[in-house]
mmCIF file of C-alpha atoms in Angstrom:
data_model
loop_
_atom_site.group_PDB
_atom_site.id
_atom_site.type_symbol
_atom_site.label_atom_id
_atom_site.label_comp_id
_atom_site.label_asym_id
_atom_site.label_seq_id
_atom_site.Cartn_x
_atom_site.Cartn_y
_atom_site.Cartn_z
ATOM 1 C CA UNK A 1468 0.000 0.000 0.000
ATOM 2 C CA UNK A 1469 1.405 3.391 -0.933
ATOM 3 C CA UNK A 1470 1.077 6.479 1.228
ATOM 4 C CA UNK A 1471 -1.660 7.933 -0.913
ATOM 5 C CA UNK A 1472 -3.924 4.970 -0.206
ATOM 6 C CA UNK A 1473 -4.080 6.104 3.434
ATOM 7 C CA UNK A 1474 -5.976 9.261 2.511
ATOM 8 C CA UNK A 1475 -9.742 9.320 2.522
ATOM 9 C CA UNK A 1476 -12.205 11.698 0.921
ATOM 10 C CA UNK A 1477 -12.861 13.333 4.310
ATOM 11 C CA UNK A 1478 -9.206 14.390 4.594
ATOM 12 C CA UNK A 1479 -8.324 17.898 3.432
ATOM 13 C CA UNK A 1480 -7.333 18.186 -0.212
ATOM 14 C CA UNK A 1481 -3.958 19.542 0.921
ATOM 15 C CA UNK A 1482 -3.196 16.323 2.824
ATOM 16 C CA UNK A 1483 -4.275 14.187 -0.116
ATOM 17 C CA UNK A 1484 -2.074 16.281 -2.440
ATOM 18 C CA UNK A 1485 0.887 15.939 -0.064
ATOM 19 C CA UNK A 1486 0.475 12.167 0.010
ATOM 20 C CA UNK A 1487 0.238 12.038 -3.789
ATOM 21 C CA UNK A 1488 3.467 14.068 -4.122
ATOM 22 C CA UNK A 1489 5.203 11.789 -1.640
ATOM 23 C CA UNK A 1490 3.961 8.669 -3.398
ATOM 24 C CA UNK A 1491 5.090 9.927 -6.808
ATOM 25 C CA UNK A 1492 8.495 10.836 -5.389
ATOM 26 C CA UNK A 1493 8.900 7.402 -3.838
ATOM 27 C CA UNK A 1494 7.815 5.589 -7.010
ATOM 28 C CA UNK A 1495 10.204 7.583 -9.209
ATOM 29 C CA UNK A 1496 13.041 7.185 -6.712
ATOM 30 C CA UNK A 1497 12.462 3.422 -6.628
ATOM 31 C CA UNK A 1498 12.747 3.286 -10.425
ATOM 32 C CA UNK A 1499 15.932 5.355 -10.359
ATOM 33 C CA UNK A 1500 17.459 3.164 -7.630
ATOM 34 C CA UNK A 1501 16.639 -0.013 -9.573
ATOM 35 C CA UNK A 1502 17.961 1.411 -12.834
ATOM 36 C CA UNK A 1503 21.219 2.586 -11.232
ATOM 37 C CA UNK A 1504 21.702 -0.864 -9.751
ATOM 38 C CA UNK A 1505 20.855 -2.702 -12.994
ATOM 39 C CA UNK A 1506 22.709 -0.497 -15.482
ATOM 40 C CA UNK A 1507 25.646 0.757 -13.436
ATOM 41 C CA UNK A 1508 25.917 -1.627 -10.460
ATOM 42 C CA UNK A 1509 25.742 1.367 -8.138
ATOM 43 C CA UNK A 1510 23.451 2.932 -5.562
ATOM 44 C CA UNK A 1511 21.638 6.231 -5.299
ATOM 45 C CA UNK A 1512 23.814 7.421 -2.377
ATOM 46 C CA UNK A 1513 26.956 6.773 -4.452
ATOM 47 C CA UNK A 1514 25.400 8.640 -7.386
ATOM 48 C CA UNK A 1515 24.445 11.523 -5.067
ATOM 49 C CA UNK A 1516 27.978 11.768 -3.656
ATOM 50 C CA UNK A 1517 29.480 11.788 -7.142
ATOM 51 C CA UNK A 1518 26.924 14.412 -8.154
ATOM 52 C CA UNK A 1519 28.071 16.698 -5.354
ATOM 53 C CA UNK A 1520 31.690 16.240 -6.421
ATOM 54 C CA UNK A 1521 30.860 16.883 -10.070
ATOM 55 C CA UNK A 1522 29.519 20.308 -9.053
ATOM 56 C CA UNK A 1523 32.790 21.063 -7.235
ATOM 57 C CA UNK A 1524 35.703 20.071 -9.500
ATOM 58 C CA UNK A 1525 38.237 21.198 -6.883
ATOM 59 C CA UNK A 1526 36.653 18.708 -4.472
ATOM 60 C CA UNK A 1527 34.927 18.956 -1.120
ATOM 61 C CA UNK A 1528 35.933 18.272 2.454
ATOM 62 C CA UNK A 1529 34.175 15.324 4.064
ATOM 63 C CA UNK A 1530 32.139 17.567 6.391
ATOM 64 C CA UNK A 1531 30.981 19.612 3.376
ATOM 65 C CA UNK A 1532 29.884 16.438 1.597
ATOM 66 C CA UNK A 1533 28.060 15.273 4.702
ATOM 67 C CA UNK A 1534 26.250 18.602 5.054
ATOM 68 C CA UNK A 1535 25.286 18.799 1.385
ATOM 69 C CA UNK A 1536 24.026 15.228 1.305
ATOM 70 C CA UNK A 1537 22.296 15.623 4.682
ATOM 71 C CA UNK A 1538 23.771 12.379 6.027
ATOM 72 C CA UNK A 1539 26.230 11.526 8.775
ATOM 73 C CA UNK A 1540 29.955 11.707 8.301
ATOM 74 C CA UNK A 1541 30.133 7.943 8.763
ATOM 75 C CA UNK A 1542 27.864 7.386 5.772
ATOM 76 C CA UNK A 1543 29.999 9.675 3.617
ATOM 77 C CA UNK A 1544 33.197 7.974 4.765
ATOM 78 C CA UNK A 1545 31.868 4.528 3.892
ATOM 79 C CA UNK A 1546 30.740 5.564 0.419
ATOM 80 C CA UNK A 1547 33.961 7.493 -0.187
ATOM 81 C CA UNK A 1548 36.073 4.485 0.837
ATOM 82 C CA UNK A 1549 34.248 2.327 -1.734
ATOM 83 C CA UNK A 1550 34.644 4.919 -4.487
ATOM 84 C CA UNK A 1551 38.348 5.402 -3.680
ATOM 85 C CA UNK A 1552 38.876 1.632 -3.894
ATOM 86 C CA UNK A 1553 37.247 1.688 -7.345
ATOM 87 C CA UNK A 1554 39.407 4.676 -8.351
ATOM 88 C CA UNK A 1555 36.337 6.829 -9.032
ATOM 89 C CA UNK A 1556 37.250 9.456 -6.417
ATOM 90 C CA UNK A 1557 40.484 10.430 -4.743
ATOM 91 C CA UNK A 1558 41.435 12.013 -1.457
ATOM 92 C CA UNK A 1559 43.849 14.931 -1.597
ATOM 93 C CA UNK A 1560 45.484 16.813 1.252
ATOM 94 C CA UNK A 1561 44.075 20.169 2.256
ATOM 95 C CA UNK A 1562 46.890 22.682 2.274
ATOM 96 C CA UNK A 1563 47.479 24.047 5.760
ATOM 97 C CA UNK A 1564 45.377 21.372 7.517
ATOM 98 C CA UNK A 1565 47.052 17.999 8.038
ATOM 99 C CA UNK A 1566 43.887 16.452 9.460
ATOM 100 C CA UNK A 1567 41.576 17.319 6.563
ATOM 101 C CA UNK A 1568 41.076 15.710 3.188
ATOM 102 C CA UNK A 1569 39.390 16.995 0.089
ATOM 103 C CA UNK A 1570 37.581 14.420 -2.029
ATOM 104 C CA UNK A 1571 37.247 14.851 -5.776
ATOM 105 C CA UNK A 1572 36.286 12.818 -8.805
ATOM 106 C CA UNK A 1573 39.049 11.135 -10.755
ATOM 107 C CA UNK A 1574 39.048 11.383 -14.547
ATOM 108 C CA UNK A 1575 37.537 7.907 -14.645
ATOM 109 C CA UNK A 1576 34.948 8.860 -12.012
ATOM 110 C CA UNK A 1577 33.967 11.990 -13.916
ATOM 111 C CA UNK A 1578 33.486 10.010 -17.145
ATOM 112 C CA UNK A 1579 31.354 7.385 -15.394
ATOM 113 C CA UNK A 1580 29.326 10.020 -13.569
ATOM 114 C CA UNK A 1581 28.629 11.881 -16.830
ATOM 115 C CA UNK A 1582 27.312 8.654 -18.338
ATOM 116 C CA UNK A 1583 25.141 7.969 -15.271
ATOM 117 C CA UNK A 1584 23.882 11.561 -15.143
ATOM 118 C CA UNK A 1585 22.850 11.447 -18.793
ATOM 119 C CA UNK A 1586 20.932 8.221 -18.180
ATOM 120 C CA UNK A 1587 19.449 9.593 -14.930
ATOM 121 C CA UNK A 1588 18.090 12.583 -16.830
ATOM 122 C CA UNK A 1589 16.451 10.246 -19.357
ATOM 123 C CA UNK A 1590 14.812 8.238 -16.546
ATOM 124 C CA UNK A 1591 13.372 11.414 -15.000
ATOM 125 C CA UNK A 1592 12.108 12.643 -18.364
ATOM 126 C CA UNK A 1593 10.433 9.258 -18.880
ATOM 127 C CA UNK A 1594 8.845 9.421 -15.417
ATOM 128 C CA UNK A 1595 7.025 12.598 -16.467
ATOM 129 C CA UNK A 1596 6.179 11.406 -19.976
ATOM 130 C CA UNK A 1597 2.497 11.165 -19.001
ATOM 131 C CA UNK A 1598 2.315 14.958 -18.795
ATOM 132 C CA UNK A 1599 2.171 17.391 -21.686
ATOM 133 C CA UNK A 1600 4.932 20.039 -21.784
ATOM 134 C CA UNK A 1601 2.390 22.709 -20.807
ATOM 135 C CA UNK A 1602 1.312 20.625 -17.790
ATOM 136 C CA UNK A 1603 4.932 20.183 -16.694
ATOM 137 C CA UNK A 1604 5.442 23.954 -16.859
ATOM 138 C CA UNK A 1605 2.238 24.574 -14.916
ATOM 139 C CA UNK A 1606 3.086 22.012 -12.239
ATOM 140 C CA UNK A 1607 6.599 23.441 -11.904
ATOM 141 C CA UNK A 1608 5.188 26.956 -11.372
ATOM 142 C CA UNK A 1609 2.601 25.751 -8.855
ATOM 143 C CA UNK A 1610 5.170 23.834 -6.840
ATOM 144 C CA UNK A 1611 7.384 26.933 -6.977
ATOM 145 C CA UNK A 1612 4.585 28.823 -5.221
ATOM 146 C CA UNK A 1613 4.419 26.152 -2.524
ATOM 147 C CA UNK A 1614 8.186 26.331 -2.131
ATOM 148 C CA UNK A 1615 8.107 30.127 -1.858
ATOM 149 C CA UNK A 1616 5.297 30.032 0.718
ATOM 150 C CA UNK A 1617 7.081 27.393 2.787
ATOM 151 C CA UNK A 1618 10.515 29.056 2.531
ATOM 152 C CA UNK A 1619 10.048 32.745 1.650
ATOM 153 C CA UNK A 1620 13.822 33.335 1.693
ATOM 154 C CA UNK A 1621 14.223 30.906 -1.234
ATOM 155 C CA UNK A 1622 14.846 32.599 -4.569
ATOM 156 C CA UNK A 1623 12.232 31.312 -7.015
ATOM 157 C CA UNK A 1624 13.075 33.589 -9.946
ATOM 158 C CA UNK A 1625 14.562 30.611 -11.758
ATOM 159 C CA UNK A 1626 11.467 28.573 -10.951
ATOM 160 C CA UNK A 1627 9.524 30.161 -13.785
ATOM 161 C CA UNK A 1628 12.151 29.569 -16.465
#
């Protein structure tokens, strides 16, 4: 039973909408997880870590990775250790701090991530294939309004593009 099935007609429309959003997110995420495992023999957390590193070519300290991924340092360390062993990321010294390491993608890791990211984009596009382009634009704008209401400090200027 998915989360949406818990809602009843007597519940507020807002609650039913929230549960539908959550259900859709979980269903799409499940497809992405399965596809990453089947096509690349990897996991979503590994993909997420590599994604963070791809955005920061100079690399990130472990605590920065942990903060960005919103997971514990232990989780980041475990994933990083695996990726280092596979020569997809490397640890480099942080100048002026003997205790800190910066983690960055290797050339091989960057090439693999680019391949995964391209495929990931195709999976997401396919997940929304049931919507017309105009509906996607409308839904994006509406969710931007929810985001702005929930977090007024968030810049939503790019939300309408």
